[in-house]
Short mmCIF file of C-alpha atoms in Angstrom, two decimals:
data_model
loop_
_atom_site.label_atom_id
_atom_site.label_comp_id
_atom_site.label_asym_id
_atom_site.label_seq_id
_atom_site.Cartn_x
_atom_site.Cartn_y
_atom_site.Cartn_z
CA UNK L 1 0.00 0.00 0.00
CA UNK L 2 1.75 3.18 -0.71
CA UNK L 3 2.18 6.55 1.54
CA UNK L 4 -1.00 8.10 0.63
CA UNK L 5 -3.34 5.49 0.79
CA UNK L 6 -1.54 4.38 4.55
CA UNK L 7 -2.06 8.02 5.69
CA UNK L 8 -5.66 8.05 4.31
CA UNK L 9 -6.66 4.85 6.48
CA UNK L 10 -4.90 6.29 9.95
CA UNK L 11 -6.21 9.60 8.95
CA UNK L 12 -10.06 8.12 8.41
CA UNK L 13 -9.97 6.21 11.57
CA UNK L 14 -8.99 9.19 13.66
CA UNK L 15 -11.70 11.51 11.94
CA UNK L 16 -15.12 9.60 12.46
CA UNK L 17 -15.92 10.92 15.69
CA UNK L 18 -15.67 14.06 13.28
CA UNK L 19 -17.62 12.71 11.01
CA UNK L 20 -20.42 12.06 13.32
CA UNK L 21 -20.57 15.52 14.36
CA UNK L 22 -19.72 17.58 11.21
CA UNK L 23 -22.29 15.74 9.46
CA UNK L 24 -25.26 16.23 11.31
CA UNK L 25 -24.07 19.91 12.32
CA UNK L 26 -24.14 20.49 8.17
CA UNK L 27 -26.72 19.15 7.77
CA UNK L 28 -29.23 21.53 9.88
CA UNK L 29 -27.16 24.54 8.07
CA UNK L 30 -28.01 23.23 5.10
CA UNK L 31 -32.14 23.20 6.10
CA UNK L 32 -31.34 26.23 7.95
CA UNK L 33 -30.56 27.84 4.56
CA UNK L 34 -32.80 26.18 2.88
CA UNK L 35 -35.39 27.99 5.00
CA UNK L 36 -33.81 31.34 4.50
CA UNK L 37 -34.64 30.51 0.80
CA UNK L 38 -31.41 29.36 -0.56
CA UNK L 39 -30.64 26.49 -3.02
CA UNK L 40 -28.18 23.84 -2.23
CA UNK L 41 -25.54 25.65 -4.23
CA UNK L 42 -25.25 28.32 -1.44
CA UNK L 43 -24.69 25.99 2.12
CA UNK L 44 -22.24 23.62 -0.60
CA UNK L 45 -20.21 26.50 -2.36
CA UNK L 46 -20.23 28.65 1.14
CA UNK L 47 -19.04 25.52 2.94
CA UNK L 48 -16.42 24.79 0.41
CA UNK L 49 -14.87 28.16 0.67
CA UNK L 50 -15.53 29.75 3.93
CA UNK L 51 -15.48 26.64 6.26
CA UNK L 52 -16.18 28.25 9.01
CA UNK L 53 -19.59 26.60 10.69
CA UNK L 54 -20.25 29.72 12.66
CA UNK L 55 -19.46 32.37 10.48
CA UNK L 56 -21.44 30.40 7.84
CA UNK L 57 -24.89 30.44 9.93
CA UNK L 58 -24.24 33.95 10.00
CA UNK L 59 -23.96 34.87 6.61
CA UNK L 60 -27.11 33.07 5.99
CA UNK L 61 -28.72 36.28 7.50
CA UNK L 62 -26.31 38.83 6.45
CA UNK L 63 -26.61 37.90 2.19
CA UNK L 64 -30.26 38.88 3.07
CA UNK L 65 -29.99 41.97 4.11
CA UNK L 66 -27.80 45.22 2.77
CA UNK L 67 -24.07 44.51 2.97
CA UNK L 68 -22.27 46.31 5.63
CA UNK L 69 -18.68 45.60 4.67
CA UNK L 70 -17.72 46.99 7.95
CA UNK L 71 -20.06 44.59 9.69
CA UNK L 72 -19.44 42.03 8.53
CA UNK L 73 -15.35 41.83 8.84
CA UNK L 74 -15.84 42.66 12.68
CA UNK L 75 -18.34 40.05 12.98
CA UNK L 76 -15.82 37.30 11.33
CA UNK L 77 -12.87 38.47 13.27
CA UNK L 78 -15.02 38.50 16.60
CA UNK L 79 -16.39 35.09 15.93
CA UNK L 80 -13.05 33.80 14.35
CA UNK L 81 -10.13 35.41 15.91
CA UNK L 82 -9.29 32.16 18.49
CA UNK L 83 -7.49 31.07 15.20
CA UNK L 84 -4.72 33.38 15.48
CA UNK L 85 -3.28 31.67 18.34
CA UNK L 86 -4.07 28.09 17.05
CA UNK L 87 -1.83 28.99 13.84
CA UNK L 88 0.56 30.18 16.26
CA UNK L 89 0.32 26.69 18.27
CA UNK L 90 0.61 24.77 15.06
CA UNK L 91 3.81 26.55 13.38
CA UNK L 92 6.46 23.79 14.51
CA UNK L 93 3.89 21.35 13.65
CA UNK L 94 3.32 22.32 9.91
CA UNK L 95 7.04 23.37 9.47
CA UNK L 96 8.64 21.56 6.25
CA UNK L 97 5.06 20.47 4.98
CA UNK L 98 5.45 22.53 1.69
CA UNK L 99 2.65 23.05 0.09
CA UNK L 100 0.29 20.76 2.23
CA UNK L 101 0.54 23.89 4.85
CA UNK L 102 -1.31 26.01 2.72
CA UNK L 103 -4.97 23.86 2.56
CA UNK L 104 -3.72 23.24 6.33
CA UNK L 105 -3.88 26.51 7.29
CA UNK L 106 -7.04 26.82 5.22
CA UNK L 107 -8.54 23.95 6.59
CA UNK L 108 -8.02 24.49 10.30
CA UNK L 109 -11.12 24.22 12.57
CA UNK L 110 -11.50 23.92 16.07
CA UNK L 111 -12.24 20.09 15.46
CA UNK L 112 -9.06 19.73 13.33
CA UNK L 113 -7.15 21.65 15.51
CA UNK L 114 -7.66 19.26 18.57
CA UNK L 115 -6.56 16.55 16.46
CA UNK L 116 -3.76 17.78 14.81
CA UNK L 117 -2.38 19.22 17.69
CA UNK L 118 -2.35 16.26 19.56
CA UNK L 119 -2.15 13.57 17.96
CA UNK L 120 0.89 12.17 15.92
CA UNK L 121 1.28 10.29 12.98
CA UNK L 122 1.18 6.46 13.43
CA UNK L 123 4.74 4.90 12.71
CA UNK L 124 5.39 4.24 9.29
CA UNK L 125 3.03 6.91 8.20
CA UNK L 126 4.29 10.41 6.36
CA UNK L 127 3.16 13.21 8.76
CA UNK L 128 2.69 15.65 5.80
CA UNK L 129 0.05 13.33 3.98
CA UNK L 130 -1.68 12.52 7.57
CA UNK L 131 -2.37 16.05 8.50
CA UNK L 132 -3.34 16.68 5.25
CA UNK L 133 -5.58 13.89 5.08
CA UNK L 134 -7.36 14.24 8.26
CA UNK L 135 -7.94 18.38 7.34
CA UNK L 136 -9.46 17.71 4.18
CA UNK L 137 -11.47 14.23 5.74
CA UNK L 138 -12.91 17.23 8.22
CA UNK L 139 -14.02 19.55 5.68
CA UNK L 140 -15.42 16.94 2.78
CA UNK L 141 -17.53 15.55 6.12
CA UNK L 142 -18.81 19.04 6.36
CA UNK L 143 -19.48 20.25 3.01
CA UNK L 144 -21.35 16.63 2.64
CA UNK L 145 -23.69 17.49 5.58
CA UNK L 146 -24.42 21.43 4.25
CA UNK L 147 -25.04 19.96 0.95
CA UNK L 148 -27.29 16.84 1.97
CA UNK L 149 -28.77 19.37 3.91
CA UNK L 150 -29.48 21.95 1.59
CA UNK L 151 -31.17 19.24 -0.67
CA UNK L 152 -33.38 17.44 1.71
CA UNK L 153 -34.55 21.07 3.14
CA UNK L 154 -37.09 21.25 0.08
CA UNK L 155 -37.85 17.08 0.28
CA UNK L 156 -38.79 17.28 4.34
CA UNK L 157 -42.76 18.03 4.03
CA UNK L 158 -42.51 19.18 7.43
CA UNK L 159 -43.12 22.73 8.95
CA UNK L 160 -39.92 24.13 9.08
CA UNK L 161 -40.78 27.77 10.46
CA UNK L 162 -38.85 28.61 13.40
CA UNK L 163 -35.78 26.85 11.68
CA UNK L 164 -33.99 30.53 12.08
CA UNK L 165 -33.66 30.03 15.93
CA UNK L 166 -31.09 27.53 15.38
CA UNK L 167 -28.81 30.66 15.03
CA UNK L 168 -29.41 31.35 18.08
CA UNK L 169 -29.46 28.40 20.12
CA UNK L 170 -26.10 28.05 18.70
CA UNK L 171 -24.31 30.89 20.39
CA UNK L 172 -26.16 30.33 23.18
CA UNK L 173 -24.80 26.64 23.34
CA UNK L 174 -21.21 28.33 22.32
CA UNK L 175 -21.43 30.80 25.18
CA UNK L 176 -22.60 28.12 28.03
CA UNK L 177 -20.27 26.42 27.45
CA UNK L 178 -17.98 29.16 27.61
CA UNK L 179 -18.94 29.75 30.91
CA UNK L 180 -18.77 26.37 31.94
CA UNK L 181 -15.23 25.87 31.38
CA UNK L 182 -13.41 29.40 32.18
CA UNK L 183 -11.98 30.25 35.42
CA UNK L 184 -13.50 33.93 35.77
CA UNK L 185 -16.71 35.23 34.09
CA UNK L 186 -15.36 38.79 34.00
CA UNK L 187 -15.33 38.58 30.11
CA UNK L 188 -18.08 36.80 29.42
CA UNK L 189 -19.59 39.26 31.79
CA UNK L 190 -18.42 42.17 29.78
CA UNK L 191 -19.47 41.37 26.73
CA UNK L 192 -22.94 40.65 28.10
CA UNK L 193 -22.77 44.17 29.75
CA UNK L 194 -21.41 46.10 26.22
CA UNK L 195 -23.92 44.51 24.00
CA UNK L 196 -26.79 45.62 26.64
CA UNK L 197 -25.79 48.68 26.55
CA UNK L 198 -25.28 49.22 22.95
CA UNK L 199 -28.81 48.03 22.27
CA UNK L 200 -30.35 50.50 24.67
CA UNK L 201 -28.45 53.11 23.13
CA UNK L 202 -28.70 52.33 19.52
CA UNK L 203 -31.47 50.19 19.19
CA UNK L 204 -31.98 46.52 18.05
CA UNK L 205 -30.89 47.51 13.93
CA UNK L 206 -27.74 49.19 15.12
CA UNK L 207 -26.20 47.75 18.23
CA UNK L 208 -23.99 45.26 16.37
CA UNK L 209 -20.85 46.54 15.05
CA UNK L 210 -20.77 49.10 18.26
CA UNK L 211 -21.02 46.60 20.40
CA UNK L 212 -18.55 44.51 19.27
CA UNK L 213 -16.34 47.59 18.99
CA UNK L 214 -17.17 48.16 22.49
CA UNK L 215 -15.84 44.60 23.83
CA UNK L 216 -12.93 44.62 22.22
CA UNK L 217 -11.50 48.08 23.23
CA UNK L 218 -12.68 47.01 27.13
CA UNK L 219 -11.10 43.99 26.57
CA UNK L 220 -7.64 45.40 25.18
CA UNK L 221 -8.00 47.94 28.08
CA UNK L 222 -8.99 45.31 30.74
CA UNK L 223 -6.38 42.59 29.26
CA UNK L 224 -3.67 42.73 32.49
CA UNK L 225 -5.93 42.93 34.96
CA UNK L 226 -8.19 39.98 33.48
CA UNK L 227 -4.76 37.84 33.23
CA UNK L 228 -4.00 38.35 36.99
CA UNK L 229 -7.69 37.80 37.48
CA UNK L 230 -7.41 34.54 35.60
CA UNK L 231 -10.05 35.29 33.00
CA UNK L 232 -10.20 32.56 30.33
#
């Protein structure tokens, strides 16, 4: 068997509990869309190129309204910016890869992430081809589930209406578990307190973007004393 196809099989058997979870998580984005009143094409192509399950959900809402340029890059680096210090975790481990490191970086999620960061490549397997494996495994399991998704949404003869709360339920589950697992709440707390404020003041069309811009100048301000504090 040669190096690829060895890699492949270790990679596959370390990826189905991804597959498990990627799949049904695409899935419901893919009906979620579908209930925004997108084809398939959108959850597949969106999945394919912006692989990024929450930012995705998001965008769902955001290509129906105006585009607010602004907006929308705060919203992505908010939601996104934990992977700026997994890249920086990773650099020893993707040094030498050539050009695999490219889709690796591009294919980092916080699934792949635990994996690759932890585990190693069985003996007698090629490291490069493993990570590379397992990264794309993670994102073909996803854009399967978005675009299975997206196509059942208009075969399920069920009533779907509501289907938009799944956005929320989702950051809700995101920030409980948050919560759950950090040391101090002061941030948590914080961003609860900005984005309170900022819809008082500016209403529920407008609070967004100065809200986030809120959090993350309190934050940068806030940053020592939060470290001492042991805020996670």
């Amino acid at each position: 068997m040669g190096t690829r196809q060895t890699a492949l099989r270790a990679a596959f058997r370390h990826s189905l509990p991804i597959m498990a979870g990627y799949g049904f998580l695409g899935f419901t984005y893919g009906v979620y869309m579908h209930t925004l009143g997108f084809s398939f094409l959108y959850p597949m192509l969106l999945a394919v190129t912006v692989y990024a399950g929450s930012v995705e959900f998001l965008l769902g809402n955001m290509l129906l309204g105006a585009f607010h340029p602004l907006q929308t890059f705060l919203m992505v680096l908010m939601v996104n910016a934990r992977h700026l210090f997994y890249g920086l975790s990773l650099l020893d481990r993707y040094h030498g890869l050539g050009w695999k490191k490219f889709f690796l970086i591009f294919g980092l999620s916080d699934e792949t992430f635990a994996l690759t960061s932890s585990l190693r490549a069985p003996e007698g397997t090629d490291r490069g081809w493993f990570l590379l494996w397992l990264t794309w495994l993670n994102e073909t399991y996803w854009v399967a589930g978005a675009t299975l998704g997206g196509l059942a949404g208009g075969l399920l003869h069920i009533d779907l209406h509501g289907m938009e709360f799944v956005l929320t339920a989702m950051f809700t589950a995101i920030f409980a578990d948050n919560w759950l697992r950090e040391r101090s709440h002061a941030a948590s707390l914080l961003g609860l307190a900005s984005s309170i404020l900022c819809l008082v003041a500016f209403g529920p069309g407008h609070f967004i973007v100065p809200s986030m811009i809120l959090i993350l100048l309190s934050l940068l301000a806030l940053r020592k004393r939060m470290e001492k504090g042991g805020a996670a």
